[in-house]
Coordinates of C-alpha atoms in Angstrom, one line a residue:
X1 CA 35.6 13.3 4.0
X2 CA 35.8 15.6 1.0
X3 CA 35.6 12.2 -1.3
X4 CA 32.5 11.0 0.5
X5 CA 30.8 14.8 0.0
X6 CA 31.6 14.3 -3.3
X7 CA 30.1 11.5 -3.5
X8 CA 26.4 11.5 -1.8
X9 CA 26.2 14.6 -3.9
X10 CA 27.4 12.4 -6.9
X11 CA 25.1 9.5 -6.1
X12 CA 22.0 12.8 -5.4
X13 CA 22.2 13.8 -8.5
X14 CA 22.5 11.3 -10.4
X15 CA 19.2 9.2 -8.6
X16 CA 17.6 12.6 -8.9
X17 CA 17.4 13.1 -13.1
X18 CA 15.7 10.4 -14.8
X19 CA 18.2 7.8 -15.6
X20 CA 17.7 5.9 -12.9
X21 CA 13.3 5.8 -13.6
X22 CA 13.4 1.9 -13.5
X23 CA 10.7 0.9 -16.6
X24 CA 9.8 -2.8 -17.0
X25 CA 10.6 -4.0 -20.3
X26 CA 8.2 -4.6 -22.9
X27 CA 7.5 -8.5 -25.6
X28 CA 7.8 -7.8 -29.0
X29 CA 7.7 -11.0 -29.5
X30 CA 9.8 -14.4 -31.6
X31 CA 8.8 -16.8 -28.3
X32 CA 9.9 -20.0 -29.3
X33 CA 10.9 -23.1 -26.8
X34 CA 13.0 -26.7 -27.9
X35 CA 12.7 -28.7 -24.5
X36 CA 15.9 -30.2 -23.6
X37 CA 15.8 -32.6 -21.0
X38 CA 13.1 -34.0 -19.2
X39 CA 13.5 -36.3 -16.0
X40 CA 10.7 -37.0 -13.5
X41 CA 9.0 -33.9 -12.6
X42 CA 11.5 -31.4 -14.5
X43 CA 11.9 -30.3 -17.8
X44 CA 14.7 -27.6 -18.7
X45 CA 14.4 -25.8 -21.9
X46 CA 15.4 -23.1 -23.8
X47 CA 13.1 -19.5 -25.2
X48 CA 13.8 -16.9 -26.7
X49 CA 12.0 -14.0 -27.0
X50 CA 12.5 -10.2 -28.6
X51 CA 12.1 -7.8 -25.8
X52 CA 12.5 -3.8 -25.8
X53 CA 14.7 -1.9 -22.8
X54 CA 13.4 1.3 -23.0
X55 CA 15.8 2.5 -20.4
X56 CA 18.7 4.1 -20.6
X57 CA 20.7 1.4 -18.9
X58 CA 21.3 -1.8 -19.3
X59 CA 19.4 -4.7 -17.3
X60 CA 20.3 -7.7 -16.2
X61 CA 16.5 -10.2 -14.7
X62 CA 18.0 -11.6 -12.7
X63 CA 17.6 -16.2 -10.5
X64 CA 13.9 -16.2 -10.3
X65 CA 10.9 -17.3 -9.9
X66 CA 7.6 -17.7 -11.6
X67 CA 4.4 -19.7 -11.4
X68 CA 3.0 -21.6 -14.6
X69 CA -0.5 -21.6 -15.2
X70 CA -2.0 -23.1 -18.2
X71 CA -5.9 -23.1 -18.8
X72 CA -6.7 -21.4 -15.6
X73 CA -4.8 -23.9 -13.8
X74 CA -1.7 -24.1 -11.6
X75 CA 0.7 -26.4 -13.0
X76 CA 4.0 -25.9 -11.6
X77 CA 7.2 -23.0 -11.6
X78 CA 9.5 -22.1 -14.3
X79 CA 13.1 -20.7 -12.6
X80 CA 15.9 -18.8 -15.2
X81 CA 18.5 -20.3 -15.2
X82 CA 21.5 -17.9 -15.8
X83 CA 20.7 -13.8 -15.7
X84 CA 20.1 -12.5 -18.9
X85 CA 21.7 -9.5 -19.9
X86 CA 19.5 -7.0 -22.2
X87 CA 21.1 -3.8 -23.7
X88 CA 19.3 -0.4 -23.3
X89 CA 17.7 1.3 -25.4
X90 CA 17.8 -1.3 -27.7
X91 CA 15.6 -4.1 -28.3
X92 CA 17.2 -7.3 -27.6
X93 CA 17.1 -11.0 -28.7
X94 CA 16.8 -12.9 -25.3
X95 CA 18.0 -16.5 -24.2
X96 CA 17.4 -18.1 -21.5
X97 CA 17.3 -21.3 -19.8
X98 CA 14.7 -22.1 -17.6
X99 CA 13.5 -25.3 -15.3
X100 CA 9.8 -26.1 -15.0
X101 CA 9.0 -28.0 -11.7
X102 CA 6.1 -30.2 -12.3
X103 CA 3.0 -29.9 -9.4
X104 CA 2.9 -34.1 -8.9
X105 CA 0.3 -35.0 -12.0
X106 CA 1.3 -31.7 -14.8
X107 CA 2.7 -34.4 -17.5
X108 CA 0.1 -36.0 -17.8
X109 CA -1.9 -33.0 -18.1
X110 CA -0.3 -31.1 -20.3
X111 CA -0.4 -34.1 -22.4
X112 CA -4.1 -34.0 -22.7
X113 CA -3.5 -30.3 -23.6
X114 CA -0.9 -31.5 -26.1
X115 CA -4.6 -32.6 -28.3
X116 CA -6.1 -29.0 -27.6
X117 CA -5.5 -26.8 -31.1
X118 CA -5.0 -23.2 -28.6
X119 CA -3.8 -23.3 -25.2
X120 CA -3.3 -20.2 -23.3
X121 CA -0.7 -20.7 -20.8
X122 CA 0.9 -17.6 -18.2
X123 CA 3.3 -17.0 -15.9
X124 CA 3.0 -14.9 -12.8
X125 CA 4.6 -13.6 -10.3
X126 CA 7.9 -12.2 -9.5
X127 CA 11.1 -11.5 -11.1
X128 CA 14.2 -9.9 -10.7
X129 CA 15.4 -7.0 -13.2
X130 CA 19.2 -5.2 -11.6
X131 CA 21.3 -2.8 -12.7
X132 CA 25.1 -3.0 -11.1
X133 CA 23.9 -3.1 -6.9
X134 CA 20.5 -2.1 -7.5
X135 CA 18.3 -5.0 -8.2
X136 CA 13.5 -5.0 -8.0
X137 CA 11.6 -6.9 -8.5
X138 CA 9.2 -6.5 -11.0
X139 CA 5.5 -7.7 -11.2
X140 CA 4.6 -10.0 -14.5
X141 CA 1.5 -11.3 -15.7
X142 CA 2.4 -12.6 -18.8
X143 CA -0.5 -14.8 -20.8
X144 CA 0.4 -15.7 -23.9
X145 CA -1.9 -18.5 -26.8
X146 CA 0.3 -21.5 -28.6
X147 CA -0.8 -23.9 -30.3
X148 CA -1.8 -27.5 -28.7
X149 CA 1.6 -29.1 -31.2
X150 CA 4.1 -27.0 -29.2
X151 CA 3.1 -29.7 -26.0
X152 CA 4.2 -32.3 -27.6
X153 CA 6.3 -33.7 -25.4
X154 CA 8.4 -36.6 -26.5
X155 CA 5.2 -37.7 -28.8

């Protein structure tokens, strides 16, 4: 009984101090994309980016699916294939394997976008992040303008 009371007190103490307040990691640039495989309406690729985790604990981004919107048009979803770890209080270069599942006809639209000099790409949805046994869904709404040459798939 003493152990249960001690454990309860410890959890209460830790959750009341600001250390378990979760703040969203922030993108700091260094984005790059590398297409690995195209199979029908599925594109497997690798993305790298510099992300700062300002929390006093390491965070794991868990398997999540986000909507992929290009030039204001929803063309499919993007799924994080494996967990990604971010260290506490520092900038980490994240190396994530992703799979984009495109809607019917989206591949032709992507080829048309390859001729444009600049393309607006948006990822929107809820991503799951966690620490130990605790997890939280974060609302993601990131918009980036990228070069049209990034969309030259196999051309």
